């Protein structure tokens, strides 16, 4: 073979298209869910979900997803990545059916957790297959398109969710996944080649168990504290216990001969720094997306469809900038591109600390566009740096780690920023509740959704409660947005200090001995 010959698969671009469709179903579901949160909180048209239930609708998926990514990465290396994608798609479709017909919040939380199992089987296989079917010279462009597909799903999700909620019941936002899954199964079976690691590693059962238990326990403590207050021993027992289990997990991984997370990888800046940036950005962004839906639908009074359209600039910026980021990295280097992206994202997130009930909506649209442009210039160079830091046959390691950090950070972002929001709202609304009946006081004090529902029972005094609830929510939103901006700004310092100036420099990071190959 000539030295400059393209080593990619002949059908690599068609394969990328199939992988994008499979990725869409995973991302689409979460963006649709953000628009449906207000409806799910409604006791008449939804499930009457509490603030904590709403956070768990998101986090039951992301925590299971994150906890199983490593395991399914190893299983995909062993049994075949295409096979694992097919299994994941089928599980995701079945769980979507269960979610659509859930009768109470607990059932929906459980069904969403099952969706996380399916998503964990799908996601790591996509980047692994991209790295295996594309020549390294084309991989950056392919990953840029892959990242742009996330933007496409973000564009489609809220608008599609709004359309469905205006014409059908809330379960339709989950039922829509089924035809996408069917299409994905057919195309993956027909077009995607099977690939494996010739030396797959063993599954680290204890490590997987510790990671899931630690993350769920920690997140439970944060969410429960935000909803009911941090003054109870149970909350701190969960938080401290979760941190202790995660510390045990890290100690176990350092000693294990077949770790689910090879902590030695984090000694390499080309790997560790982009992983940290992805975590910081998704922590901040997902927390802001969580409260934005309530701000737009309740405080501003927009319908689900109108809310979806307002999110559109964020997704359009992703679609436009993400595929072009690879060329920007080649010209300016990953550090410069990532820092510019982080500055844009931090500025946009921080701007929400100045948004109120009368801010012109075009200003909010601009903020969403800037945030999307920033994230579009963070994800592709960070992902490319992670993937290029590893040998080609170990693509599953980079895929599993980057996606795990992204999902864990997203879950913790919703939990932490959602708890800041809940605590701030509760403190702000309390003075306005003293004269209300006990049952109304309890509902209105829990969340802004509860306040709007309770206002329907108050008659002439309802506008006073609505005004107080809006003021309390906006004040709490400002604190959450400021924290999100600070977290993103920390990423700027990390990138300036440790992000490589040029991509692809240095030899790939060795990943274990032969018997450890393929561990993720």
Short mmCIF file of C-alpha atoms in Angstrom, two decimals:
data_model
loop_
_atom_site.label_atom_id
_atom_site.label_comp_id
_atom_site.label_asym_id
_atom_site.label_seq_id
_atom_site.Cartn_x
_atom_site.Cartn_y
_atom_site.Cartn_z
CA UNK A 1 0.00 0.00 0.00
CA UNK A 2 1.41 3.47 -0.90
CA UNK A 3 2.60 5.38 2.17
CA UNK A 4 0.01 8.14 1.65
CA UNK A 5 -2.89 5.80 0.89
CA UNK A 6 -6.16 6.35 2.74
CA UNK A 7 -6.60 3.52 5.25
CA UNK A 8 -10.27 4.26 5.87
CA UNK A 9 -13.20 1.96 5.10
CA UNK A 10 -14.63 2.35 1.55
CA UNK A 11 -18.12 3.06 2.97
CA UNK A 12 -16.88 5.23 5.83
CA UNK A 13 -19.08 8.26 5.05
CA UNK A 14 -22.23 6.16 4.73
CA UNK A 15 -21.26 4.45 7.99
CA UNK A 16 -20.86 7.86 9.63
CA UNK A 17 -24.39 8.73 8.51
CA UNK A 18 -25.74 5.59 10.17
CA UNK A 19 -23.83 6.35 13.37
CA UNK A 20 -25.28 9.87 13.37
CA UNK A 21 -28.82 8.46 13.17
CA UNK A 22 -28.07 6.15 16.10
CA UNK A 23 -26.61 9.06 18.03
CA UNK A 24 -29.64 11.23 17.31
CA UNK A 25 -31.98 8.97 19.24
CA UNK A 26 -29.83 9.25 22.38
CA UNK A 27 -29.45 13.05 22.28
CA UNK A 28 -32.93 13.72 20.91
CA UNK A 29 -34.57 12.15 23.94
CA UNK A 30 -32.89 14.45 26.46
CA UNK A 31 -33.56 17.65 24.51
CA UNK A 32 -37.22 16.71 24.08
CA UNK A 33 -37.44 15.98 27.81
CA UNK A 34 -36.23 19.48 28.72
CA UNK A 35 -39.26 20.99 26.95
CA UNK A 36 -41.62 18.46 28.57
CA UNK A 37 -40.54 19.10 32.18
CA UNK A 38 -43.23 21.69 32.88
CA UNK A 39 -45.95 19.36 31.50
CA UNK A 40 -44.67 16.45 33.59
CA UNK A 41 -44.90 18.66 36.70
CA UNK A 42 -48.56 19.42 35.96
CA UNK A 43 -50.86 17.24 38.14
CA UNK A 44 -53.62 17.28 35.49
CA UNK A 45 -51.84 17.00 32.14
CA UNK A 46 -48.70 15.29 33.43
CA UNK A 47 -47.60 13.19 36.40
CA UNK A 48 -47.60 15.87 39.10
CA UNK A 49 -43.85 15.46 39.43
CA UNK A 50 -41.98 17.30 42.18
CA UNK A 51 -38.80 19.32 41.60
CA UNK A 52 -36.77 16.32 42.76
CA UNK A 53 -38.71 13.97 40.46
CA UNK A 54 -37.93 16.23 37.50
CA UNK A 55 -34.22 16.11 38.30
CA UNK A 56 -34.38 12.33 38.60
CA UNK A 57 -36.15 12.03 35.23
CA UNK A 58 -32.90 13.39 33.79
CA UNK A 59 -30.39 11.91 36.22
CA UNK A 60 -31.73 8.34 36.40
CA UNK A 61 -30.83 8.14 32.72
CA UNK A 62 -27.48 9.89 32.87
CA UNK A 63 -26.19 8.09 35.97
CA UNK A 64 -26.98 4.62 34.67
CA UNK A 65 -25.58 5.66 31.31
CA UNK A 66 -22.33 6.88 32.84
CA UNK A 67 -21.99 3.95 35.23
CA UNK A 68 -22.27 1.34 32.46
CA UNK A 69 -20.26 3.00 29.69
CA UNK A 70 -17.01 1.33 30.71
CA UNK A 71 -18.62 -2.09 30.99
CA UNK A 72 -20.28 -1.83 27.61
CA UNK A 73 -17.06 -0.48 26.12
CA UNK A 74 -15.31 -3.70 27.19
CA UNK A 75 -18.25 -5.83 26.07
CA UNK A 76 -18.23 -4.10 22.69
CA UNK A 77 -14.50 -4.73 22.34
CA UNK A 78 -15.08 -8.39 23.20
CA UNK A 79 -18.41 -9.26 21.50
CA UNK A 80 -18.37 -6.72 18.67
CA UNK A 81 -19.20 -3.03 18.54
CA UNK A 82 -21.94 -3.37 15.92
CA UNK A 83 -23.60 -6.09 17.97
CA UNK A 84 -23.49 -3.89 21.06
CA UNK A 85 -25.05 -0.99 19.13
CA UNK A 86 -27.91 -3.21 17.96
CA UNK A 87 -28.57 -4.46 21.50
CA UNK A 88 -28.49 -0.89 22.80
CA UNK A 89 -30.91 0.38 20.17
CA UNK A 90 -33.42 -2.38 20.92
CA UNK A 91 -33.22 -1.73 24.69
CA UNK A 92 -33.59 2.00 24.11
CA UNK A 93 -36.69 1.46 22.00
CA UNK A 94 -38.34 -0.84 24.56
CA UNK A 95 -37.54 1.57 27.41
CA UNK A 96 -39.03 4.43 25.38
CA UNK A 97 -42.29 2.51 25.14
CA UNK A 98 -42.31 1.96 28.91
CA UNK A 99 -41.57 5.65 29.52
CA UNK A 100 -44.41 6.75 27.27
CA UNK A 101 -46.98 4.81 29.27
CA UNK A 102 -45.60 5.35 32.81
CA UNK A 103 -48.39 5.93 35.33
CA UNK A 104 -46.42 7.77 38.01
CA UNK A 105 -43.03 9.46 38.53
CA UNK A 106 -41.42 6.32 40.01
CA UNK A 107 -42.28 4.28 36.91
CA UNK A 108 -40.90 6.97 34.62
CA UNK A 109 -37.68 7.20 36.64
CA UNK A 110 -37.24 3.42 36.35
CA UNK A 111 -37.98 3.40 32.62
CA UNK A 112 -35.53 6.26 32.09
CA UNK A 113 -32.88 4.24 33.93
CA UNK A 114 -33.48 1.38 31.47
CA UNK A 115 -33.06 3.88 28.64
CA UNK A 116 -29.68 4.69 30.18
CA UNK A 117 -28.69 1.03 29.79
CA UNK A 118 -29.52 1.21 26.08
CA UNK A 119 -27.76 4.54 25.64
CA UNK A 120 -24.62 3.18 27.34
CA UNK A 121 -24.49 0.39 24.77
CA UNK A 122 -24.94 2.80 21.83
CA UNK A 123 -22.77 5.82 22.58
CA UNK A 124 -19.24 4.38 23.06
CA UNK A 125 -19.58 2.25 19.94
CA UNK A 126 -20.14 5.32 17.74
CA UNK A 127 -16.76 6.96 18.41
CA UNK A 128 -14.99 3.58 18.44
CA UNK A 129 -16.34 2.75 14.99
CA UNK A 130 -15.47 6.22 13.68
CA UNK A 131 -11.87 5.79 14.82
CA UNK A 132 -11.69 2.35 13.20
CA UNK A 133 -13.27 3.16 9.81
CA UNK A 134 -11.62 6.57 9.22
CA UNK A 135 -8.05 7.35 8.34
CA UNK A 136 -6.45 9.51 11.07
CA UNK A 137 -6.20 12.36 8.55
CA UNK A 138 -10.01 12.38 8.17
CA UNK A 139 -10.87 11.59 11.75
CA UNK A 140 -10.99 15.22 12.92
CA UNK A 141 -13.52 16.10 10.22
CA UNK A 142 -15.59 13.02 11.00
CA UNK A 143 -15.64 13.85 14.71
CA UNK A 144 -16.66 17.41 13.85
CA UNK A 145 -19.64 16.04 11.89
CA UNK A 146 -20.38 13.67 14.79
CA UNK A 147 -20.40 16.65 17.18
CA UNK A 148 -22.54 18.60 14.72
CA UNK A 149 -25.08 15.77 14.88
CA UNK A 150 -25.48 16.56 18.57
CA UNK A 151 -26.36 20.10 17.52
CA UNK A 152 -28.85 18.74 15.00
CA UNK A 153 -30.55 16.69 17.71
CA UNK A 154 -30.60 19.75 19.95
CA UNK A 155 -32.30 21.65 17.14
CA UNK A 156 -34.86 18.97 16.37
CA UNK A 157 -35.59 17.89 19.95
CA UNK A 158 -37.18 20.98 21.52
CA UNK A 159 -39.16 21.85 18.38
CA UNK A 160 -40.39 18.29 17.89
CA UNK A 161 -41.18 18.07 21.61
CA UNK A 162 -43.16 21.30 21.44
CA UNK A 163 -45.16 20.10 18.43
CA UNK A 164 -45.93 16.78 20.10
CA UNK A 165 -46.98 18.38 23.39
CA UNK A 166 -49.32 20.79 21.62
CA UNK A 167 -51.14 17.96 19.80
CA UNK A 168 -50.66 14.80 21.90
CA UNK A 169 -50.13 13.66 25.48
CA UNK A 170 -46.78 13.89 27.22
CA UNK A 171 -45.88 10.25 26.49
CA UNK A 172 -45.54 11.07 22.80
CA UNK A 173 -42.15 12.68 23.50
CA UNK A 174 -40.83 9.22 24.35
CA UNK A 175 -42.87 7.28 21.80
CA UNK A 176 -41.24 9.26 18.97
CA UNK A 177 -37.97 7.44 19.72
CA UNK A 178 -39.38 4.13 18.48
CA UNK A 179 -39.40 4.80 14.69
CA UNK A 180 -35.91 6.33 14.92
CA UNK A 181 -34.71 3.20 16.72
CA UNK A 182 -36.26 0.92 14.08
CA UNK A 183 -34.51 2.87 11.30
CA UNK A 184 -31.23 2.77 13.20
CA UNK A 185 -31.41 -1.00 13.75
CA UNK A 186 -32.01 -1.65 10.04
CA UNK A 187 -29.21 0.63 8.84
CA UNK A 188 -26.66 -0.55 11.40
CA UNK A 189 -27.36 -4.20 10.49
CA UNK A 190 -26.96 -3.46 6.76
CA UNK A 191 -24.05 -1.02 6.59
CA UNK A 192 -21.87 -0.96 9.71
CA UNK A 193 -18.98 -3.46 9.72
CA UNK A 194 -18.27 -5.50 12.81
CA UNK A 195 -15.09 -4.66 14.72
CA UNK A 196 -13.47 -5.96 17.90
CA UNK A 197 -10.35 -5.58 19.96
CA UNK A 198 -8.24 -8.70 19.30
CA UNK A 199 -7.14 -8.67 22.95
CA UNK A 200 -10.20 -7.60 24.96
CA UNK A 201 -9.86 -7.06 28.66
CA UNK A 202 -11.79 -8.55 31.55
CA UNK A 203 -14.75 -6.72 33.06
CA UNK A 204 -14.06 -4.94 36.33
CA UNK A 205 -17.28 -5.90 38.14
CA UNK A 206 -16.35 -4.32 41.49
CA UNK A 207 -15.23 -1.09 39.82
CA UNK A 208 -18.48 -0.77 37.87
CA UNK A 209 -20.54 -1.44 41.01
CA UNK A 210 -18.59 1.11 43.06
CA UNK A 211 -18.90 3.81 40.37
CA UNK A 212 -22.68 3.38 40.05
CA UNK A 213 -23.30 3.24 43.81
CA UNK A 214 -21.05 6.23 44.50
CA UNK A 215 -22.51 8.44 41.79
CA UNK A 216 -26.14 7.61 42.56
CA UNK A 217 -25.65 8.09 46.31
CA UNK A 218 -23.84 11.42 45.89
CA UNK A 219 -26.42 12.74 43.42
CA UNK A 220 -29.31 11.59 45.60
CA UNK A 221 -27.88 13.58 48.51
CA UNK A 222 -27.44 16.73 46.39
CA UNK A 223 -30.93 16.54 44.87
CA UNK A 224 -32.67 15.69 48.14
CA UNK A 225 -30.81 18.47 49.95
CA UNK A 226 -31.81 20.98 47.30
CA UNK A 227 -35.45 19.94 47.51
CA UNK A 228 -35.87 19.57 51.29
CA UNK A 229 -32.88 21.43 52.74
CA UNK A 230 -29.33 20.48 53.70
CA UNK A 231 -29.93 20.51 57.45
CA UNK A 232 -30.85 16.81 57.74
CA UNK A 233 -28.33 14.07 58.63
CA UNK A 234 -29.62 11.80 55.82
CA UNK A 235 -28.56 14.32 53.18
CA UNK A 236 -25.00 14.58 54.46
CA UNK A 237 -24.78 10.84 55.01
CA UNK A 238 -25.62 10.37 51.32
CA UNK A 239 -23.17 13.04 50.14
CA UNK A 240 -20.27 11.92 52.34
CA UNK A 241 -21.06 8.25 51.71
CA UNK A 242 -21.14 8.80 47.94
CA UNK A 243 -17.79 10.60 48.02
CA UNK A 244 -16.30 7.82 50.15
CA UNK A 245 -17.47 5.14 47.71
CA UNK A 246 -16.04 7.12 44.78
CA UNK A 247 -12.73 7.42 46.64
CA UNK A 248 -12.79 3.63 47.14
CA UNK A 249 -13.50 3.30 43.40
CA UNK A 250 -10.41 5.36 42.49
CA UNK A 251 -8.21 3.41 44.93
CA UNK A 252 -9.50 0.13 43.52
CA UNK A 253 -8.86 1.24 39.92
CA UNK A 254 -5.25 2.12 40.75
CA UNK A 255 -4.63 -1.38 42.10
CA UNK A 256 -6.70 -3.42 39.64
CA UNK A 257 -5.00 -5.47 36.91
CA UNK A 258 -8.06 -4.89 34.67
CA UNK A 259 -9.45 -1.49 35.68
CA UNK A 260 -12.70 -0.17 34.28
CA UNK A 261 -11.04 3.26 34.35
CA UNK A 262 -7.28 3.31 33.77
CA UNK A 263 -6.36 6.29 35.96
CA UNK A 264 -2.86 6.33 34.46
CA UNK A 265 -4.36 7.97 31.39
CA UNK A 266 -4.88 11.16 33.37
CA UNK A 267 -1.12 11.69 33.62
CA UNK A 268 -1.12 12.68 29.92
CA UNK A 269 -2.23 16.31 29.32
CA UNK A 270 -3.49 15.53 25.80
CA UNK A 271 -5.98 13.15 27.43
CA UNK A 272 -6.67 14.60 30.88
CA UNK A 273 -7.16 18.27 29.98
CA UNK A 274 -9.80 17.77 27.26
CA UNK A 275 -11.67 15.36 29.55
CA UNK A 276 -11.70 18.02 32.28
CA UNK A 277 -12.91 20.68 29.84
CA UNK A 278 -15.77 18.50 28.64
CA UNK A 279 -16.79 17.85 32.24
CA UNK A 280 -16.75 21.51 33.26
CA UNK A 281 -18.67 22.69 30.19
CA UNK A 282 -21.41 20.07 30.43
CA UNK A 283 -21.77 20.59 34.18
CA UNK A 284 -22.53 24.25 33.55
CA UNK A 285 -24.52 23.95 30.33
CA UNK A 286 -26.93 21.19 31.38
CA UNK A 287 -27.72 22.94 34.65
CA UNK A 288 -28.62 26.12 32.77
CA UNK A 289 -30.70 24.21 30.20
CA UNK A 290 -32.64 22.65 33.11
CA UNK A 291 -33.87 25.97 34.52
CA UNK A 292 -34.21 27.71 31.12
CA UNK A 293 -37.26 25.61 30.24
CA UNK A 294 -39.10 26.78 33.39
CA UNK A 295 -38.06 30.39 32.83
CA UNK A 296 -39.38 30.39 29.27
CA UNK A 297 -42.60 28.43 29.85
CA UNK A 298 -43.66 29.80 33.23
CA UNK A 299 -42.09 33.20 33.84
CA UNK A 300 -42.32 34.26 30.17
CA UNK A 301 -45.46 32.25 29.30
CA UNK A 302 -44.24 30.61 26.10
CA UNK A 303 -45.76 27.38 24.83
CA UNK A 304 -43.63 24.21 24.54
CA UNK A 305 -43.31 24.77 20.77
CA UNK A 306 -42.30 28.41 21.21
CA UNK A 307 -39.78 27.31 23.85
CA UNK A 308 -38.32 24.81 21.41
CA UNK A 309 -37.93 27.52 18.79
CA UNK A 310 -36.20 29.79 21.31
CA UNK A 311 -33.62 27.03 21.91
CA UNK A 312 -33.03 26.85 18.15
CA UNK A 313 -30.17 29.41 17.95
CA UNK A 314 -28.14 27.25 20.36
CA UNK A 315 -28.51 24.27 18.04
CA UNK A 316 -28.00 26.28 14.83
CA UNK A 317 -24.68 27.56 16.18
CA UNK A 318 -23.66 23.97 16.95
CA UNK A 319 -24.60 22.86 13.45
CA UNK A 320 -22.70 25.71 11.82
CA UNK A 321 -19.52 25.82 13.89
CA UNK A 322 -18.88 22.20 14.97
CA UNK A 323 -18.06 20.80 11.48
CA UNK A 324 -15.70 23.76 10.90
CA UNK A 325 -13.84 23.42 14.18
CA UNK A 326 -11.40 20.81 12.80
CA UNK A 327 -10.10 23.35 10.25
CA UNK A 328 -9.83 25.95 12.99
CA UNK A 329 -7.80 23.53 15.14
CA UNK A 330 -5.42 22.82 12.25
CA UNK A 331 -4.89 26.54 11.71
CA UNK A 332 -4.75 27.86 15.26
CA UNK A 333 -4.21 24.80 17.46
CA UNK A 334 -6.55 23.15 19.99
CA UNK A 335 -5.65 25.48 22.87
CA UNK A 336 -6.62 28.67 21.06
CA UNK A 337 -9.87 27.20 19.69
CA UNK A 338 -10.88 25.70 23.05
CA UNK A 339 -10.12 28.91 24.97
CA UNK A 340 -12.20 31.01 22.57
CA UNK A 341 -15.04 28.49 22.91
CA UNK A 342 -14.83 28.56 26.70
CA UNK A 343 -14.82 32.37 26.81
CA UNK A 344 -17.95 32.48 24.63
CA UNK A 345 -19.70 29.81 26.71
CA UNK A 346 -18.81 31.47 30.02
CA UNK A 347 -19.99 34.86 28.77
CA UNK A 348 -23.31 33.44 27.55
CA UNK A 349 -23.96 31.48 30.74
CA UNK A 350 -23.01 34.43 32.92
CA UNK A 351 -25.35 36.67 30.93
CA UNK A 352 -28.32 34.71 32.30
CA UNK A 353 -27.50 36.23 35.69
CA UNK A 354 -28.86 39.50 34.25
CA UNK A 355 -31.97 38.12 32.52
CA UNK A 356 -35.31 38.97 34.15
CA UNK A 357 -39.02 38.75 33.41
CA UNK A 358 -38.98 41.61 30.90
CA UNK A 359 -35.68 41.03 29.08
CA UNK A 360 -36.35 41.24 25.31
CA UNK A 361 -36.53 37.71 23.98
CA UNK A 362 -34.14 38.52 21.12
CA UNK A 363 -31.47 39.07 23.78
CA UNK A 364 -32.08 35.56 25.13
CA UNK A 365 -31.83 34.21 21.56
CA UNK A 366 -28.42 35.88 21.17
CA UNK A 367 -27.22 34.37 24.46
CA UNK A 368 -28.25 30.88 23.32
CA UNK A 369 -26.47 31.37 19.98
CA UNK A 370 -23.24 32.49 21.68
CA UNK A 371 -23.41 29.53 24.06
CA UNK A 372 -23.90 27.13 21.14
CA UNK A 373 -21.00 28.66 19.22
CA UNK A 374 -18.78 28.34 22.26
CA UNK A 375 -19.61 24.70 22.91
CA UNK A 376 -19.20 23.87 19.21
CA UNK A 377 -15.59 25.02 19.47
CA UNK A 378 -14.89 23.07 22.66
CA UNK A 379 -16.26 19.59 21.99
CA UNK A 380 -14.60 18.67 18.65
CA UNK A 381 -11.03 19.74 19.51
CA UNK A 382 -11.36 18.20 22.97
CA UNK A 383 -12.72 14.93 21.58
CA UNK A 384 -10.09 14.81 18.83
CA UNK A 385 -7.34 15.40 21.39
CA UNK A 386 -8.68 12.54 23.53
CA UNK A 387 -8.94 10.13 20.60
CA UNK A 388 -5.55 11.05 19.11
CA UNK A 389 -3.85 10.50 22.48
CA UNK A 390 -4.60 6.76 22.25
CA UNK A 391 -3.64 4.03 19.76
CA UNK A 392 -6.26 3.53 17.07
CA UNK A 393 -7.23 0.06 18.33
CA UNK A 394 -7.93 1.51 21.78
CA UNK A 395 -10.55 3.98 20.57
CA UNK A 396 -13.08 2.50 22.98
CA UNK A 397 -11.07 3.79 25.93
CA UNK A 398 -11.21 7.40 24.79
CA UNK A 399 -14.85 7.12 23.78
CA UNK A 400 -15.88 5.60 27.11
CA UNK A 401 -13.95 8.08 29.25
CA UNK A 402 -15.06 11.21 27.37
CA UNK A 403 -18.71 10.15 27.32
CA UNK A 404 -18.66 9.05 30.94
CA UNK A 405 -17.24 12.36 32.11
CA UNK A 406 -19.79 14.21 29.97
CA UNK A 407 -22.73 12.27 31.39
CA UNK A 408 -21.52 12.40 35.00
CA UNK A 409 -20.87 16.13 34.69
CA UNK A 410 -24.30 16.67 33.14
CA UNK A 411 -25.98 14.74 35.96
CA UNK A 412 -24.06 16.61 38.64
CA UNK A 413 -24.72 19.92 36.87
CA UNK A 414 -28.47 19.31 36.95
CA UNK A 415 -28.20 18.12 40.56
CA UNK A 416 -25.98 20.91 41.91
CA UNK A 417 -27.33 23.85 39.92
CA UNK A 418 -30.86 22.50 40.30
CA UNK A 419 -30.33 22.33 44.05
CA UNK A 420 -28.98 25.90 44.11
CA UNK A 421 -32.06 26.92 42.15
CA UNK A 422 -34.45 25.04 44.48
CA UNK A 423 -32.83 26.38 47.65
CA UNK A 424 -32.76 29.94 46.32
CA UNK A 425 -36.38 29.74 45.21
CA UNK A 426 -37.49 28.34 48.56
CA UNK A 427 -35.74 31.11 50.48
CA UNK A 428 -37.16 33.76 48.18
CA UNK A 429 -40.77 32.55 48.21
CA UNK A 430 -41.09 31.80 51.94
CA UNK A 431 -42.07 35.36 53.03
CA UNK A 432 -44.97 35.37 50.56
CA UNK A 433 -46.44 32.09 51.88
CA UNK A 434 -47.17 32.95 55.49
CA UNK A 435 -50.86 33.83 54.94
CA UNK A 436 -51.68 30.93 52.59
CA UNK A 437 -53.55 27.71 53.52
CA UNK A 438 -51.16 24.86 54.51
CA UNK A 439 -51.73 22.71 51.41
CA UNK A 440 -51.24 25.68 49.10
CA UNK A 441 -48.19 26.82 51.06
CA UNK A 442 -46.51 23.42 50.68
CA UNK A 443 -47.08 23.22 46.92
CA UNK A 444 -46.03 26.81 46.24
CA UNK A 445 -42.93 26.50 48.41
CA UNK A 446 -41.63 23.42 46.58
CA UNK A 447 -41.15 24.86 43.08
CA UNK A 448 -42.35 27.50 40.68
CA UNK A 449 -44.46 24.83 38.95
CA UNK A 450 -46.15 24.12 42.28
CA UNK A 451 -46.77 27.85 42.79
CA UNK A 452 -48.50 28.18 39.43
CA UNK A 453 -50.64 25.13 40.18
CA UNK A 454 -51.49 26.43 43.66
CA UNK A 455 -52.42 29.84 42.28
CA UNK A 456 -55.37 28.24 40.54
CA UNK A 457 -56.96 27.67 43.98
CA UNK A 458 -56.54 31.23 45.28
CA UNK A 459 -58.89 33.35 43.21
CA UNK A 460 -58.22 37.12 43.45
CA UNK A 461 -54.95 36.69 45.36
CA UNK A 462 -53.42 34.44 42.70
CA UNK A 463 -51.54 37.25 40.85
CA UNK A 464 -49.67 38.14 44.05
CA UNK A 465 -48.45 34.57 44.44
CA UNK A 466 -47.44 34.37 40.76
CA UNK A 467 -45.46 37.61 41.04
CA UNK A 468 -43.70 36.42 44.20
CA UNK A 469 -42.92 33.04 42.60
CA UNK A 470 -41.50 34.68 39.47
CA UNK A 471 -39.34 37.03 41.52
CA UNK A 472 -38.03 34.19 43.70
CA UNK A 473 -37.31 32.00 40.67
CA UNK A 474 -35.47 34.72 38.76
CA UNK A 475 -33.32 35.54 41.78
CA UNK A 476 -32.46 31.85 42.21
CA UNK A 477 -31.79 31.56 38.46
CA UNK A 478 -29.27 34.40 38.71
CA UNK A 479 -27.29 32.57 41.39
CA UNK A 480 -27.34 29.31 39.39
CA UNK A 481 -26.23 31.08 36.21
CA UNK A 482 -23.39 32.86 38.03
CA UNK A 483 -22.15 29.53 39.40
CA UNK A 484 -22.35 27.97 35.91
CA UNK A 485 -20.28 30.83 34.48
CA UNK A 486 -17.64 30.46 37.21
CA UNK A 487 -17.32 26.72 36.53
CA UNK A 488 -16.85 27.40 32.81
CA UNK A 489 -14.34 30.16 33.57
CA UNK A 490 -12.33 27.59 35.54
CA UNK A 491 -12.08 25.67 32.28
CA UNK A 492 -10.40 28.68 30.66
CA UNK A 493 -7.63 28.56 33.27
CA UNK A 494 -7.23 24.79 32.80
CA UNK A 495 -6.97 25.15 29.01
CA UNK A 496 -4.47 28.03 29.18
CA UNK A 497 -2.26 26.14 31.61
CA UNK A 498 -2.32 22.58 30.26
CA UNK A 499 -4.05 22.29 26.85
CA UNK A 500 -1.54 21.39 24.10
CA UNK A 501 -0.91 24.14 21.55
CA UNK A 502 -0.84 21.74 18.60
CA UNK A 503 -2.89 18.59 17.95
CA UNK A 504 -1.50 15.13 17.47
CA UNK A 505 1.89 15.91 19.05
CA UNK A 506 3.73 13.10 20.71
CA UNK A 507 3.28 9.34 20.68
CA UNK A 508 -0.06 7.78 21.68
CA UNK A 509 -0.48 7.00 25.36
CA UNK A 510 0.21 3.31 26.08
CA UNK A 511 -2.84 1.61 27.52
CA UNK A 512 -1.84 -1.26 29.77
CA UNK A 513 -0.08 -4.51 29.01
CA UNK A 514 -1.39 -6.96 26.39
CA UNK A 515 -3.73 -8.62 28.86
CA UNK A 516 -5.17 -5.22 29.74
CA UNK A 517 -5.78 -4.11 26.16
CA UNK A 518 -9.26 -2.97 25.44
CA UNK A 519 -10.17 -2.15 29.01
CA UNK A 520 -12.26 0.95 29.21
#
